[in-house]
PDB file of C-alpha atoms in Angstrom:
ATOM      1  CA  UNK A   1      -2.632 -12.088   4.444  1.00  0.00           C
ATOM      2  CA  UNK A   2      -5.367  -9.564   4.901  1.00  0.00           C
ATOM      3  CA  UNK A   3      -6.317  -7.652   7.994  1.00  0.00           C
ATOM      4  CA  UNK A   4      -9.362  -9.664   8.981  1.00  0.00           C
ATOM      5  CA  UNK A   5     -10.408 -11.960  11.806  1.00  0.00           C
ATOM      6  CA  UNK A   6      -9.216 -15.230  10.285  1.00  0.00           C
ATOM      7  CA  UNK A   7      -5.839 -13.919   9.130  1.00  0.00           C
ATOM      8  CA  UNK A   8      -5.259 -12.023  12.389  1.00  0.00           C
ATOM      9  CA  UNK A   9      -5.226 -15.365  14.212  1.00  0.00           C
ATOM     10  CA  UNK A  10      -2.550 -16.620  11.810  1.00  0.00           C
ATOM     11  CA  UNK A  11      -0.616 -13.384  12.286  1.00  0.00           C
ATOM     12  CA  UNK A  12      -0.619 -13.758  16.080  1.00  0.00           C
ATOM     13  CA  UNK A  13       0.746 -17.302  15.766  1.00  0.00           C
ATOM     14  CA  UNK A  14       3.344 -16.427  13.102  1.00  0.00           C
ATOM     15  CA  UNK A  15       4.405 -12.904  14.165  1.00  0.00           C
ATOM     16  CA  UNK A  16       8.115 -13.592  13.836  1.00  0.00           C
ATOM     17  CA  UNK A  17       7.735 -14.358  10.115  1.00  0.00           C
ATOM     18  CA  UNK A  18       5.130 -11.733   9.215  1.00  0.00           C
ATOM     19  CA  UNK A  19       7.083  -8.543   9.683  1.00  0.00           C
ATOM     20  CA  UNK A  20       5.632  -6.187   7.090  1.00  0.00           C
ATOM     21  CA  UNK A  21       2.478  -4.079   6.904  1.00  0.00           C
ATOM     22  CA  UNK A  22       1.216  -2.611   3.627  1.00  0.00           C
ATOM     23  CA  UNK A  23      -1.340   0.212   3.643  1.00  0.00           C
ATOM     24  CA  UNK A  24      -2.895   1.580   0.441  1.00  0.00           C
ATOM     25  CA  UNK A  25      -3.428   5.357   0.598  1.00  0.00           C
ATOM     26  CA  UNK A  26      -6.509   6.486  -1.331  1.00  0.00           C
ATOM     27  CA  UNK A  27      -7.413  10.100  -2.000  1.00  0.00           C
ATOM     28  CA  UNK A  28     -11.082  11.049  -2.034  1.00  0.00           C
ATOM     29  CA  UNK A  29     -11.829  13.952  -4.372  1.00  0.00           C
ATOM     30  CA  UNK A  30     -15.429  15.071  -4.725  1.00  0.00           C
ATOM     31  CA  UNK A  31     -14.744  17.829  -7.251  1.00  0.00           C
ATOM     32  CA  UNK A  32     -16.069  17.542 -10.790  1.00  0.00           C
ATOM     33  CA  UNK A  33     -12.505  17.577 -12.138  1.00  0.00           C
ATOM     34  CA  UNK A  34     -11.033  15.092  -9.673  1.00  0.00           C
ATOM     35  CA  UNK A  35     -13.775  12.590  -8.947  1.00  0.00           C
ATOM     36  CA  UNK A  36     -13.168  10.194 -11.840  1.00  0.00           C
ATOM     37  CA  UNK A  37      -9.373  10.487 -11.672  1.00  0.00           C
ATOM     38  CA  UNK A  38      -9.367   9.756  -7.921  1.00  0.00           C
ATOM     39  CA  UNK A  39     -11.689   6.773  -8.393  1.00  0.00           C
ATOM     40  CA  UNK A  40      -9.501   5.377 -11.177  1.00  0.00           C
ATOM     41  CA  UNK A  41      -6.357   5.900  -9.069  1.00  0.00           C
ATOM     42  CA  UNK A  42      -8.057   4.109  -6.173  1.00  0.00           C
ATOM     43  CA  UNK A  43      -8.899   1.146  -8.415  1.00  0.00           C
ATOM     44  CA  UNK A  44      -5.288   0.939  -9.556  1.00  0.00           C
ATOM     45  CA  UNK A  45      -3.795   1.311  -6.059  1.00  0.00           C
ATOM     46  CA  UNK A  46      -6.109  -1.264  -4.491  1.00  0.00           C
ATOM     47  CA  UNK A  47      -5.553  -3.723  -7.338  1.00  0.00           C
ATOM     48  CA  UNK A  48      -1.797  -3.318  -7.044  1.00  0.00           C
ATOM     49  CA  UNK A  49      -1.942  -3.758  -3.263  1.00  0.00           C
ATOM     50  CA  UNK A  50      -3.768  -7.063  -3.747  1.00  0.00           C
ATOM     51  CA  UNK A  51      -1.119  -8.233  -6.222  1.00  0.00           C
ATOM     52  CA  UNK A  52       1.575  -7.310  -3.669  1.00  0.00           C
ATOM     53  CA  UNK A  53      -0.260  -9.245  -0.961  1.00  0.00           C
ATOM     54  CA  UNK A  54      -0.550 -12.272  -3.212  1.00  0.00           C
ATOM     55  CA  UNK A  55       3.155 -12.155  -4.120  1.00  0.00           C
ATOM     56  CA  UNK A  56       4.350 -11.846  -0.519  1.00  0.00           C
ATOM     57  CA  UNK A  57       1.683 -13.926   1.219  1.00  0.00           C
ATOM     58  CA  UNK A  58       3.047 -15.105   4.554  1.00  0.00           C
ATOM     59  CA  UNK A  59       5.374 -12.127   4.871  1.00  0.00           C
ATOM     60  CA  UNK A  60       2.994  -9.168   4.840  1.00  0.00           C
ATOM     61  CA  UNK A  61      -0.347  -8.048   6.194  1.00  0.00           C
ATOM     62  CA  UNK A  62      -2.366  -5.972   3.753  1.00  0.00           C
ATOM     63  CA  UNK A  63      -4.345  -3.466   5.779  1.00  0.00           C
ATOM     64  CA  UNK A  64      -7.561  -1.840   4.571  1.00  0.00           C
ATOM     65  CA  UNK A  65      -6.982   1.249   2.522  1.00  0.00           C
ATOM     66  CA  UNK A  66      -6.771   4.582   4.242  1.00  0.00           C
ATOM     67  CA  UNK A  67      -8.973   7.158   2.545  1.00  0.00           C
ATOM     68  CA  UNK A  68      -8.273  10.848   2.991  1.00  0.00           C
ATOM     69  CA  UNK A  69      -9.000  14.214   1.407  1.00  0.00           C
ATOM     70  CA  UNK A  70      -6.585  16.822   0.069  1.00  0.00           C
ATOM     71  CA  UNK A  71      -7.201  19.072   3.040  1.00  0.00           C
ATOM     72  CA  UNK A  72      -6.157  16.523   5.653  1.00  0.00           C
ATOM     73  CA  UNK A  73      -2.772  16.894   7.307  1.00  0.00           C
ATOM     74  CA  UNK A  74      -0.782  14.015   5.825  1.00  0.00           C
ATOM     75  CA  UNK A  75       2.041  14.337   8.334  1.00  0.00           C
ATOM     76  CA  UNK A  76      -0.344  13.881  11.267  1.00  0.00           C
ATOM     77  CA  UNK A  77      -2.116  10.935   9.625  1.00  0.00           C
ATOM     78  CA  UNK A  78       1.195   9.308   8.816  1.00  0.00           C
ATOM     79  CA  UNK A  79       2.459   9.731  12.381  1.00  0.00           C
ATOM     80  CA  UNK A  80      -0.698   8.140  13.800  1.00  0.00           C
ATOM     81  CA  UNK A  81      -0.387   5.143  11.487  1.00  0.00           C
ATOM     82  CA  UNK A  82       3.279   4.662  12.374  1.00  0.00           C
ATOM     83  CA  UNK A  83       2.548   4.721  16.102  1.00  0.00           C
ATOM     84  CA  UNK A  84      -0.318   2.255  15.840  1.00  0.00           C
ATOM     85  CA  UNK A  85       1.522  -0.229  13.635  1.00  0.00           C
ATOM     86  CA  UNK A  86       4.631  -0.062  15.801  1.00  0.00           C
ATOM     87  CA  UNK A  87       2.460  -1.377  18.650  1.00  0.00           C
ATOM     88  CA  UNK A  88       1.892  -4.493  16.552  1.00  0.00           C
ATOM     89  CA  UNK A  89       5.681  -4.941  16.193  1.00  0.00           C
ATOM     90  CA  UNK A  90       5.871  -4.647  12.420  1.00  0.00           C
ATOM     91  CA  UNK A  91       9.509  -4.180  11.414  1.00  0.00           C
ATOM     92  CA  UNK A  92       8.568  -2.747   8.024  1.00  0.00           C
ATOM     93  CA  UNK A  93       5.628  -0.552   7.087  1.00  0.00           C
ATOM     94  CA  UNK A  94       5.011   0.303   3.440  1.00  0.00           C
ATOM     95  CA  UNK A  95       2.458   2.736   2.097  1.00  0.00           C
ATOM     96  CA  UNK A  96       1.319   2.378  -1.527  1.00  0.00           C
ATOM     97  CA  UNK A  97      -0.272   5.327  -3.292  1.00  0.00           C
ATOM     98  CA  UNK A  98      -0.878   7.010  -6.631  1.00  0.00           C
ATOM     99  CA  UNK A  99      -0.929  10.439  -4.968  1.00  0.00           C
ATOM    100  CA  UNK A 100       2.418  12.073  -5.701  1.00  0.00           C
ATOM    101  CA  UNK A 101       2.064  14.404  -2.721  1.00  0.00           C
ATOM    102  CA  UNK A 102       2.861  11.548  -0.309  1.00  0.00           C
ATOM    103  CA  UNK A 103       6.226  10.989  -2.002  1.00  0.00           C
ATOM    104  CA  UNK A 104       7.478  14.311  -0.615  1.00  0.00           C
ATOM    105  CA  UNK A 105       7.589  12.821   2.887  1.00  0.00           C
ATOM    106  CA  UNK A 106      10.928  11.139   2.215  1.00  0.00           C
ATOM    107  CA  UNK A 107      12.155   7.746   1.093  1.00  0.00           C
ATOM    108  CA  UNK A 108      12.872   6.617   4.658  1.00  0.00           C
ATOM    109  CA  UNK A 109       9.107   6.608   5.269  1.00  0.00           C
ATOM    110  CA  UNK A 110       8.616   3.665   2.869  1.00  0.00           C
ATOM    111  CA  UNK A 111       6.000   5.479   0.834  1.00  0.00           C
ATOM    112  CA  UNK A 112       5.832   3.863  -2.576  1.00  0.00           C
ATOM    113  CA  UNK A 113       4.400   6.192  -5.167  1.00  0.00           C
ATOM    114  CA  UNK A 114       3.297   4.541  -8.389  1.00  0.00           C
ATOM    115  CA  UNK A 115       1.657   6.663 -11.090  1.00  0.00           C
ATOM    116  CA  UNK A 116      -1.867   5.463 -11.683  1.00  0.00           C
ATOM    117  CA  UNK A 117      -2.670   3.465 -14.791  1.00  0.00           C
ATOM    118  CA  UNK A 118      -6.363   3.540 -15.760  1.00  0.00           C
ATOM    119  CA  UNK A 119      -7.411  -0.106 -15.516  1.00  0.00           C
ATOM    120  CA  UNK A 120     -11.144   0.326 -16.075  1.00  0.00           C
ATOM    121  CA  UNK A 121     -11.040   0.063 -19.870  1.00  0.00           C
ATOM    122  CA  UNK A 122      -8.733  -2.979 -19.939  1.00  0.00           C
ATOM    123  CA  UNK A 123      -9.737  -6.586 -20.267  1.00  0.00           C
ATOM    124  CA  UNK A 124      -8.683  -8.853 -17.393  1.00  0.00           C
ATOM    125  CA  UNK A 125      -5.629 -10.264 -19.196  1.00  0.00           C
ATOM    126  CA  UNK A 126      -4.208  -6.807 -19.974  1.00  0.00           C
ATOM    127  CA  UNK A 127      -5.052  -5.595 -16.481  1.00  0.00           C
ATOM    128  CA  UNK A 128      -3.157  -8.517 -14.923  1.00  0.00           C
ATOM    129  CA  UNK A 129      -0.195  -7.880 -17.222  1.00  0.00           C
ATOM    130  CA  UNK A 130      -0.009  -4.195 -16.247  1.00  0.00           C
ATOM    131  CA  UNK A 131      -0.202  -5.042 -12.539  1.00  0.00           C
ATOM    132  CA  UNK A 132       2.458  -7.753 -12.854  1.00  0.00           C
ATOM    133  CA  UNK A 133       4.746  -5.263 -14.629  1.00  0.00           C
ATOM    134  CA  UNK A 134       4.273  -2.814 -11.767  1.00  0.00           C
ATOM    135  CA  UNK A 135       4.944  -5.571  -9.225  1.00  0.00           C
ATOM    136  CA  UNK A 136       8.265  -6.414 -10.916  1.00  0.00           C
ATOM    137  CA  UNK A 137       9.340  -2.814 -10.309  1.00  0.00           C
ATOM    138  CA  UNK A 138       8.355  -3.023  -6.635  1.00  0.00           C
ATOM    139  CA  UNK A 139      10.026  -6.313  -5.718  1.00  0.00           C
ATOM    140  CA  UNK A 140      13.532  -4.750  -5.544  1.00  0.00           C
ATOM    141  CA  UNK A 141      12.187  -1.940  -3.311  1.00  0.00           C
ATOM    142  CA  UNK A 142      10.768  -4.433  -0.840  1.00  0.00           C
ATOM    143  CA  UNK A 143      13.872  -6.645  -1.028  1.00  0.00           C
ATOM    144  CA  UNK A 144      16.207  -3.692  -0.358  1.00  0.00           C
ATOM    145  CA  UNK A 145      14.244  -2.580   2.713  1.00  0.00           C
ATOM    146  CA  UNK A 146      14.024  -6.136   4.043  1.00  0.00           C
ATOM    147  CA  UNK A 147      17.787  -6.599   3.653  1.00  0.00           C
ATOM    148  CA  UNK A 148      18.494  -3.631   5.977  1.00  0.00           C
TER     149      UNK A 148
END
């Protein structure tokens, strides 16, 4: 389910079954060198997050992406997110990103770093295939965390 008015009503009624939050982390880069790469990485991350939501519908809430710049303090942002989502009683919080820098925060933080694949030049069939391949790699990560 998505973080919206309609699905939030379902979440409130089914809280005991919907125990996982997923937040896509999207870097904004306005530089000439980074603009296109960041936009392509955002497309990939958001597309993958939607595939994850579809696969685990009824178990997760896909939150809107969190956009940030390189200069922002990731540790502070991360701490704020954790505190806010803990209020909602999520047992598991996963962050999905194509920004390798987040992966240095430690595996216990449930930050899933996936290298970006440029999807913009692919037809829909190839795009879906690439995203499904990525999802197959993520399913064991989710399953392992849920088992603990």
